[in-house]
């Protein structure tokens, strides 16, 4: 038995209300499985249907990750949780009209203006300033997780990395709580959610499609700078880092912010084109400020505000 007809109808109707767009699939799949578990739909049937739905949408996804989300959702409901207790108050949606107005009426900064107005302005022709930036962002000697790549990384005290950070590509934007932690599949790793501390900075990245920006005659980096300029009305912008490709990462200080405030902040961010990866996963790697990307490009610091750090 795969569930009674009424339960399936309710579940299918709920699935139609979710956003299955790229950038929010992790959240959508998890909520879909929570609802299925609450309705008594068997684990295997729910997983099979979601796989089919994703394939029909021709969106890239990782089957193992979706299966893990399904397992976690059913375990949560079995332990007494309800799907409604973890659902957001509203469905996140893009807002192309607001984005268009932001670009059309020039109520924004460009990448150059972001750099020119930075409280601390680093010349890209000078030696890298990764060490200085990390000292401001993470004062003291906290545990940090940094990496040359997604597979070559380690966690250690900040001072143990001194003099090496400008060659690194990645960093976790929150201090770590221990050298190692268990991953979701039970492995001991220096980079896991289990050994990542409370969120210190919320990193926002807008990875715009060039075709999406064509009508506005604006580059991806200028578009990203404009969105960050707008978002700094809602939270302190501590750092902005060029990815070494086409996007800009904005580090917003979360100090003292409630979960509700951060959720609203991400509502606005997502509506203007932000990716949700760092919101869904506080252990997500982001670009090392003034670090070195694998393509040899320097991940330049475009904005650094000491008042918003620490």
JSON list of C-alpha atoms in Angstrom, two decimals, residues 19-187:
[
{"chain": "A", "resi": 19, "resn": "UNK", "atom": "CA", "xyz": [9.33, 26.03, -5.50]},
{"chain": "A", "resi": 20, "resn": "UNK", "atom": "CA", "xyz": [11.27, 23.42, -7.50]},
{"chain": "A", "resi": 21, "resn": "UNK", "atom": "CA", "xyz": [13.71, 25.95, -8.95]},
{"chain": "A", "resi": 22, "resn": "UNK", "atom": "CA", "xyz": [17.47, 25.61, -8.92]},
{"chain": "A", "resi": 23, "resn": "UNK", "atom": "CA", "xyz": [18.90, 27.10, -5.71]},
{"chain": "A", "resi": 24, "resn": "UNK", "atom": "CA", "xyz": [16.16, 25.92, -3.36]},
{"chain": "A", "resi": 25, "resn": "UNK", "atom": "CA", "xyz": [15.86, 22.19, -4.16]},
{"chain": "A", "resi": 26, "resn": "UNK", "atom": "CA", "xyz": [17.42, 21.06, -0.88]},
{"chain": "A", "resi": 27, "resn": "UNK", "atom": "CA", "xyz": [14.87, 22.93, 1.18]},
{"chain": "A", "resi": 28, "resn": "UNK", "atom": "CA", "xyz": [11.99, 21.92, -1.10]},
{"chain": "A", "resi": 29, "resn": "UNK", "atom": "CA", "xyz": [12.85, 18.20, -1.03]},
{"chain": "A", "resi": 30, "resn": "UNK", "atom": "CA", "xyz": [13.18, 18.15, 2.75]},
{"chain": "A", "resi": 31, "resn": "UNK", "atom": "CA", "xyz": [9.80, 19.83, 3.26]},
{"chain": "A", "resi": 32, "resn": "UNK", "atom": "CA", "xyz": [8.22, 17.49, 0.70]},
{"chain": "A", "resi": 33, "resn": "UNK", "atom": "CA", "xyz": [9.44, 14.46, 2.67]},
{"chain": "A", "resi": 34, "resn": "UNK", "atom": "CA", "xyz": [8.31, 15.94, 5.99]},
{"chain": "A", "resi": 35, "resn": "UNK", "atom": "CA", "xyz": [4.81, 16.36, 4.63]},
{"chain": "A", "resi": 36, "resn": "UNK", "atom": "CA", "xyz": [4.80, 12.83, 3.16]},
{"chain": "A", "resi": 37, "resn": "UNK", "atom": "CA", "xyz": [5.91, 11.31, 6.45]},
{"chain": "A", "resi": 38, "resn": "UNK", "atom": "CA", "xyz": [3.25, 13.25, 8.36]},
{"chain": "A", "resi": 39, "resn": "UNK", "atom": "CA", "xyz": [0.58, 11.94, 5.97]},
{"chain": "A", "resi": 40, "resn": "UNK", "atom": "CA", "xyz": [1.71, 8.34, 6.39]},
{"chain": "A", "resi": 41, "resn": "UNK", "atom": "CA", "xyz": [3.01, 7.91, 2.86]},
{"chain": "A", "resi": 42, "resn": "UNK", "atom": "CA", "xyz": [5.67, 5.16, 2.86]},
{"chain": "A", "resi": 43, "resn": "UNK", "atom": "CA", "xyz": [9.30, 6.25, 2.69]},
{"chain": "A", "resi": 44, "resn": "UNK", "atom": "CA", "xyz": [10.08, 4.37, -0.53]},
{"chain": "A", "resi": 45, "resn": "UNK", "atom": "CA", "xyz": [7.09, 5.70, -2.42]},
{"chain": "A", "resi": 46, "resn": "UNK", "atom": "CA", "xyz": [7.81, 9.32, -1.45]},
{"chain": "A", "resi": 47, "resn": "UNK", "atom": "CA", "xyz": [11.45, 9.00, -2.46]},
{"chain": "A", "resi": 48, "resn": "UNK", "atom": "CA", "xyz": [10.57, 7.36, -5.78]},
{"chain": "A", "resi": 49, "resn": "UNK", "atom": "CA", "xyz": [8.05, 10.08, -6.66]},
{"chain": "A", "resi": 50, "resn": "UNK", "atom": "CA", "xyz": [10.41, 12.93, -5.78]},
{"chain": "A", "resi": 51, "resn": "UNK", "atom": "CA", "xyz": [13.17, 11.34, -7.89]},
{"chain": "A", "resi": 52, "resn": "UNK", "atom": "CA", "xyz": [10.75, 11.14, -10.82]},
{"chain": "A", "resi": 53, "resn": "UNK", "atom": "CA", "xyz": [9.62, 14.74, -10.29]},
{"chain": "A", "resi": 54, "resn": "UNK", "atom": "CA", "xyz": [13.21, 16.00, -10.26]},
{"chain": "A", "resi": 55, "resn": "UNK", "atom": "CA", "xyz": [14.16, 14.07, -13.39]},
{"chain": "A", "resi": 56, "resn": "UNK", "atom": "CA", "xyz": [11.14, 15.37, -15.27]},
{"chain": "A", "resi": 57, "resn": "UNK", "atom": "CA", "xyz": [12.18, 18.90, -14.33]},
{"chain": "A", "resi": 58, "resn": "UNK", "atom": "CA", "xyz": [15.60, 18.30, -15.92]},
{"chain": "A", "resi": 59, "resn": "UNK", "atom": "CA", "xyz": [17.34, 19.84, -12.91]},
{"chain": "A", "resi": 60, "resn": "UNK", "atom": "CA", "xyz": [20.71, 18.56, -11.66]},
{"chain": "A", "resi": 61, "resn": "UNK", "atom": "CA", "xyz": [20.53, 16.88, -8.25]},
{"chain": "A", "resi": 62, "resn": "UNK", "atom": "CA", "xyz": [22.49, 14.41, -6.16]},
{"chain": "A", "resi": 63, "resn": "UNK", "atom": "CA", "xyz": [20.48, 11.24, -5.54]},
{"chain": "A", "resi": 64, "resn": "UNK", "atom": "CA", "xyz": [22.39, 10.35, -2.36]},
{"chain": "A", "resi": 65, "resn": "UNK", "atom": "CA", "xyz": [21.69, 13.79, -0.88]},
{"chain": "A", "resi": 66, "resn": "UNK", "atom": "CA", "xyz": [17.97, 13.58, -1.68]},
{"chain": "A", "resi": 67, "resn": "UNK", "atom": "CA", "xyz": [17.81, 10.09, -0.14]},
{"chain": "A", "resi": 68, "resn": "UNK", "atom": "CA", "xyz": [19.51, 11.43, 3.00]},
{"chain": "A", "resi": 69, "resn": "UNK", "atom": "CA", "xyz": [16.99, 14.28, 3.25]},
{"chain": "A", "resi": 70, "resn": "UNK", "atom": "CA", "xyz": [14.19, 11.72, 2.98]},
{"chain": "A", "resi": 71, "resn": "UNK", "atom": "CA", "xyz": [15.72, 9.60, 5.74]},
{"chain": "A", "resi": 72, "resn": "UNK", "atom": "CA", "xyz": [16.16, 12.61, 8.05]},
{"chain": "A", "resi": 73, "resn": "UNK", "atom": "CA", "xyz": [12.61, 13.85, 7.47]},
{"chain": "A", "resi": 74, "resn": "UNK", "atom": "CA", "xyz": [11.03, 10.47, 8.24]},
{"chain": "A", "resi": 75, "resn": "UNK", "atom": "CA", "xyz": [13.26, 10.07, 11.31]},
{"chain": "A", "resi": 76, "resn": "UNK", "atom": "CA", "xyz": [12.19, 13.52, 12.52]},
{"chain": "A", "resi": 77, "resn": "UNK", "atom": "CA", "xyz": [8.48, 12.74, 12.18]},
{"chain": "A", "resi": 78, "resn": "UNK", "atom": "CA", "xyz": [8.92, 9.32, 13.79]},
{"chain": "A", "resi": 79, "resn": "UNK", "atom": "CA", "xyz": [10.55, 11.01, 16.78]},
{"chain": "A", "resi": 80, "resn": "UNK", "atom": "CA", "xyz": [7.44, 13.13, 17.28]},
{"chain": "A", "resi": 81, "resn": "UNK", "atom": "CA", "xyz": [8.17, 16.20, 15.19]},
{"chain": "A", "resi": 82, "resn": "UNK", "atom": "CA", "xyz": [5.59, 17.67, 12.85]},
{"chain": "A", "resi": 83, "resn": "UNK", "atom": "CA", "xyz": [6.20, 18.99, 9.36]},
{"chain": "A", "resi": 84, "resn": "UNK", "atom": "CA", "xyz": [4.60, 22.31, 10.23]},
{"chain": "A", "resi": 85, "resn": "UNK", "atom": "CA", "xyz": [7.09, 23.00, 13.03]},
{"chain": "A", "resi": 86, "resn": "UNK", "atom": "CA", "xyz": [9.98, 23.32, 10.58]},
{"chain": "A", "resi": 87, "resn": "UNK", "atom": "CA", "xyz": [8.29, 24.92, 7.59]},
{"chain": "A", "resi": 88, "resn": "UNK", "atom": "CA", "xyz": [9.05, 28.56, 6.77]},
{"chain": "A", "resi": 89, "resn": "UNK", "atom": "CA", "xyz": [6.25, 31.03, 7.33]},
{"chain": "A", "resi": 90, "resn": "UNK", "atom": "CA", "xyz": [6.20, 31.75, 3.60]},
{"chain": "A", "resi": 91, "resn": "UNK", "atom": "CA", "xyz": [7.45, 30.25, 0.37]},
{"chain": "A", "resi": 92, "resn": "UNK", "atom": "CA", "xyz": [10.57, 31.96, -0.97]},
{"chain": "A", "resi": 93, "resn": "UNK", "atom": "CA", "xyz": [10.09, 33.47, -4.40]},
{"chain": "A", "resi": 94, "resn": "UNK", "atom": "CA", "xyz": [12.15, 35.48, -6.85]},
{"chain": "A", "resi": 95, "resn": "UNK", "atom": "CA", "xyz": [11.07, 39.08, -7.42]},
{"chain": "A", "resi": 96, "resn": "UNK", "atom": "CA", "xyz": [12.13, 40.02, -10.97]},
{"chain": "A", "resi": 97, "resn": "UNK", "atom": "CA", "xyz": [10.28, 43.35, -10.81]},
{"chain": "A", "resi": 98, "resn": "UNK", "atom": "CA", "xyz": [12.27, 44.57, -7.79]},
{"chain": "A", "resi": 99, "resn": "UNK", "atom": "CA", "xyz": [15.47, 43.33, -9.37]},
{"chain": "A", "resi": 100, "resn": "UNK", "atom": "CA", "xyz": [14.64, 45.12, -12.61]},
{"chain": "A", "resi": 101, "resn": "UNK", "atom": "CA", "xyz": [13.91, 48.36, -10.76]},
{"chain": "A", "resi": 102, "resn": "UNK", "atom": "CA", "xyz": [17.17, 48.09, -8.81]},
{"chain": "A", "resi": 103, "resn": "UNK", "atom": "CA", "xyz": [19.11, 47.97, -12.07]},
{"chain": "A", "resi": 104, "resn": "UNK", "atom": "CA", "xyz": [16.91, 50.25, -14.16]},
{"chain": "A", "resi": 105, "resn": "UNK", "atom": "CA", "xyz": [16.78, 53.24, -11.83]},
{"chain": "A", "resi": 106, "resn": "UNK", "atom": "CA", "xyz": [20.45, 53.07, -10.84]},
{"chain": "A", "resi": 107, "resn": "UNK", "atom": "CA", "xyz": [19.58, 52.90, -7.14]},
{"chain": "A", "resi": 108, "resn": "UNK", "atom": "CA", "xyz": [22.65, 50.79, -6.49]},
{"chain": "A", "resi": 109, "resn": "UNK", "atom": "CA", "xyz": [26.44, 50.58, -6.48]},
{"chain": "A", "resi": 110, "resn": "UNK", "atom": "CA", "xyz": [28.62, 49.01, -9.15]},
{"chain": "A", "resi": 111, "resn": "UNK", "atom": "CA", "xyz": [31.58, 46.78, -8.32]},
{"chain": "A", "resi": 112, "resn": "UNK", "atom": "CA", "xyz": [33.93, 49.77, -8.65]},
{"chain": "A", "resi": 113, "resn": "UNK", "atom": "CA", "xyz": [31.77, 51.94, -6.39]},
{"chain": "A", "resi": 114, "resn": "UNK", "atom": "CA", "xyz": [31.65, 49.18, -3.79]},
{"chain": "A", "resi": 115, "resn": "UNK", "atom": "CA", "xyz": [35.45, 49.17, -3.70]},
{"chain": "A", "resi": 116, "resn": "UNK", "atom": "CA", "xyz": [35.75, 52.97, -3.79]},
{"chain": "A", "resi": 117, "resn": "UNK", "atom": "CA", "xyz": [33.41, 53.36, -0.80]},
{"chain": "A", "resi": 118, "resn": "UNK", "atom": "CA", "xyz": [34.96, 50.60, 1.29]},
{"chain": "A", "resi": 119, "resn": "UNK", "atom": "CA", "xyz": [36.04, 51.77, 4.79]},
{"chain": "A", "resi": 120, "resn": "UNK", "atom": "CA", "xyz": [39.29, 49.86, 4.17]},
{"chain": "A", "resi": 121, "resn": "UNK", "atom": "CA", "xyz": [40.35, 49.85, 0.55]},
{"chain": "A", "resi": 122, "resn": "UNK", "atom": "CA", "xyz": [43.02, 47.48, -0.69]},
{"chain": "A", "resi": 123, "resn": "UNK", "atom": "CA", "xyz": [44.81, 48.01, -3.99]},
{"chain": "A", "resi": 124, "resn": "UNK", "atom": "CA", "xyz": [44.70, 44.83, -6.04]},
{"chain": "A", "resi": 125, "resn": "UNK", "atom": "CA", "xyz": [48.23, 45.56, -7.31]},
{"chain": "A", "resi": 126, "resn": "UNK", "atom": "CA", "xyz": [49.60, 45.23, -3.77]},
{"chain": "A", "resi": 127, "resn": "UNK", "atom": "CA", "xyz": [50.46, 41.95, -1.96]},
{"chain": "A", "resi": 128, "resn": "UNK", "atom": "CA", "xyz": [47.38, 40.02, -0.74]},
{"chain": "A", "resi": 129, "resn": "UNK", "atom": "CA", "xyz": [45.74, 41.05, 2.53]},
{"chain": "A", "resi": 130, "resn": "UNK", "atom": "CA", "xyz": [44.14, 37.76, 3.55]},
{"chain": "A", "resi": 131, "resn": "UNK", "atom": "CA", "xyz": [45.87, 37.74, 6.94]},
{"chain": "A", "resi": 132, "resn": "UNK", "atom": "CA", "xyz": [44.69, 41.24, 7.85]},
{"chain": "A", "resi": 133, "resn": "UNK", "atom": "CA", "xyz": [41.13, 40.51, 6.79]},
{"chain": "A", "resi": 134, "resn": "UNK", "atom": "CA", "xyz": [40.91, 37.26, 8.78]},
{"chain": "A", "resi": 135, "resn": "UNK", "atom": "CA", "xyz": [42.34, 39.00, 11.87]},
{"chain": "A", "resi": 136, "resn": "UNK", "atom": "CA", "xyz": [39.47, 41.50, 11.66]},
{"chain": "A", "resi": 137, "resn": "UNK", "atom": "CA", "xyz": [36.78, 38.92, 10.87]},
{"chain": "A", "resi": 138, "resn": "UNK", "atom": "CA", "xyz": [37.93, 36.40, 13.51]},
{"chain": "A", "resi": 139, "resn": "UNK", "atom": "CA", "xyz": [39.79, 38.18, 16.34]},
{"chain": "A", "resi": 140, "resn": "UNK", "atom": "CA", "xyz": [41.66, 36.09, 18.88]},
{"chain": "A", "resi": 141, "resn": "UNK", "atom": "CA", "xyz": [42.75, 32.60, 18.01]},
{"chain": "A", "resi": 142, "resn": "UNK", "atom": "CA", "xyz": [39.57, 30.65, 17.16]},
{"chain": "A", "resi": 143, "resn": "UNK", "atom": "CA", "xyz": [39.42, 27.34, 15.35]},
{"chain": "A", "resi": 144, "resn": "UNK", "atom": "CA", "xyz": [38.98, 27.90, 11.62]},
{"chain": "A", "resi": 145, "resn": "UNK", "atom": "CA", "xyz": [38.39, 25.49, 8.74]},
{"chain": "A", "resi": 146, "resn": "UNK", "atom": "CA", "xyz": [40.23, 26.49, 5.56]},
{"chain": "A", "resi": 147, "resn": "UNK", "atom": "CA", "xyz": [40.97, 24.66, 2.34]},
{"chain": "A", "resi": 148, "resn": "UNK", "atom": "CA", "xyz": [43.08, 24.65, -0.78]},
{"chain": "A", "resi": 149, "resn": "UNK", "atom": "CA", "xyz": [40.16, 22.81, -2.41]},
{"chain": "A", "resi": 150, "resn": "UNK", "atom": "CA", "xyz": [36.94, 21.02, -1.51]},
{"chain": "A", "resi": 151, "resn": "UNK", "atom": "CA", "xyz": [38.95, 17.88, -0.79]},
{"chain": "A", "resi": 152, "resn": "UNK", "atom": "CA", "xyz": [42.15, 19.37, 0.70]},
{"chain": "A", "resi": 153, "resn": "UNK", "atom": "CA", "xyz": [41.33, 21.20, 3.94]},
{"chain": "A", "resi": 154, "resn": "UNK", "atom": "CA", "xyz": [41.96, 21.19, 7.68]},
{"chain": "A", "resi": 155, "resn": "UNK", "atom": "CA", "xyz": [40.71, 22.78, 10.89]},
{"chain": "A", "resi": 156, "resn": "UNK", "atom": "CA", "xyz": [43.13, 24.37, 13.33]},
{"chain": "A", "resi": 157, "resn": "UNK", "atom": "CA", "xyz": [43.65, 27.50, 15.41]},
{"chain": "A", "resi": 158, "resn": "UNK", "atom": "CA", "xyz": [43.92, 30.70, 13.46]},
{"chain": "A", "resi": 159, "resn": "UNK", "atom": "CA", "xyz": [47.60, 31.23, 14.40]},
{"chain": "A", "resi": 160, "resn": "UNK", "atom": "CA", "xyz": [48.55, 27.87, 12.92]},
{"chain": "A", "resi": 161, "resn": "UNK", "atom": "CA", "xyz": [47.53, 29.20, 9.50]},
{"chain": "A", "resi": 162, "resn": "UNK", "atom": "CA", "xyz": [49.37, 32.51, 9.74]},
{"chain": "A", "resi": 163, "resn": "UNK", "atom": "CA", "xyz": [51.31, 33.29, 6.59]},
{"chain": "A", "resi": 164, "resn": "UNK", "atom": "CA", "xyz": [49.47, 30.70, 4.47]},
{"chain": "A", "resi": 165, "resn": "UNK", "atom": "CA", "xyz": [45.97, 32.10, 4.01]},
{"chain": "A", "resi": 166, "resn": "UNK", "atom": "CA", "xyz": [46.63, 34.03, 0.80]},
{"chain": "A", "resi": 167, "resn": "UNK", "atom": "CA", "xyz": [47.17, 30.70, -0.98]},
{"chain": "A", "resi": 168, "resn": "UNK", "atom": "CA", "xyz": [43.93, 29.18, 0.32]},
{"chain": "A", "resi": 169, "resn": "UNK", "atom": "CA", "xyz": [40.75, 29.05, -1.76]},
{"chain": "A", "resi": 170, "resn": "UNK", "atom": "CA", "xyz": [38.07, 28.34, 0.85]},
{"chain": "A", "resi": 171, "resn": "UNK", "atom": "CA", "xyz": [37.04, 29.07, 4.43]},
{"chain": "A", "resi": 172, "resn": "UNK", "atom": "CA", "xyz": [34.00, 28.37, 6.61]},
{"chain": "A", "resi": 173, "resn": "UNK", "atom": "CA", "xyz": [32.48, 31.71, 7.64]},
{"chain": "A", "resi": 174, "resn": "UNK", "atom": "CA", "xyz": [31.95, 30.66, 11.26]},
{"chain": "A", "resi": 175, "resn": "UNK", "atom": "CA", "xyz": [34.47, 29.43, 13.87]},
{"chain": "A", "resi": 176, "resn": "UNK", "atom": "CA", "xyz": [34.66, 25.69, 14.46]},
{"chain": "A", "resi": 177, "resn": "UNK", "atom": "CA", "xyz": [34.05, 23.99, 17.81]},
{"chain": "A", "resi": 178, "resn": "UNK", "atom": "CA", "xyz": [36.55, 21.13, 17.46]},
{"chain": "A", "resi": 179, "resn": "UNK", "atom": "CA", "xyz": [39.23, 19.82, 15.11]},
{"chain": "A", "resi": 180, "resn": "UNK", "atom": "CA", "xyz": [37.02, 17.00, 13.84]},
{"chain": "A", "resi": 181, "resn": "UNK", "atom": "CA", "xyz": [33.33, 16.13, 13.68]},
{"chain": "A", "resi": 182, "resn": "UNK", "atom": "CA", "xyz": [31.17, 13.38, 12.24]},
{"chain": "A", "resi": 183, "resn": "UNK", "atom": "CA", "xyz": [29.73, 13.85, 8.75]},
{"chain": "A", "resi": 184, "resn": "UNK", "atom": "CA", "xyz": [26.21, 12.78, 7.84]},
{"chain": "A", "resi": 185, "resn": "UNK", "atom": "CA", "xyz": [27.51, 9.41, 6.64]},
{"chain": "A", "resi": 186, "resn": "UNK", "atom": "CA", "xyz": [29.44, 8.79, 9.86]},
{"chain": "A", "resi": 187, "resn": "UNK", "atom": "CA", "xyz": [32.95, 9.75, 8.74]}
]
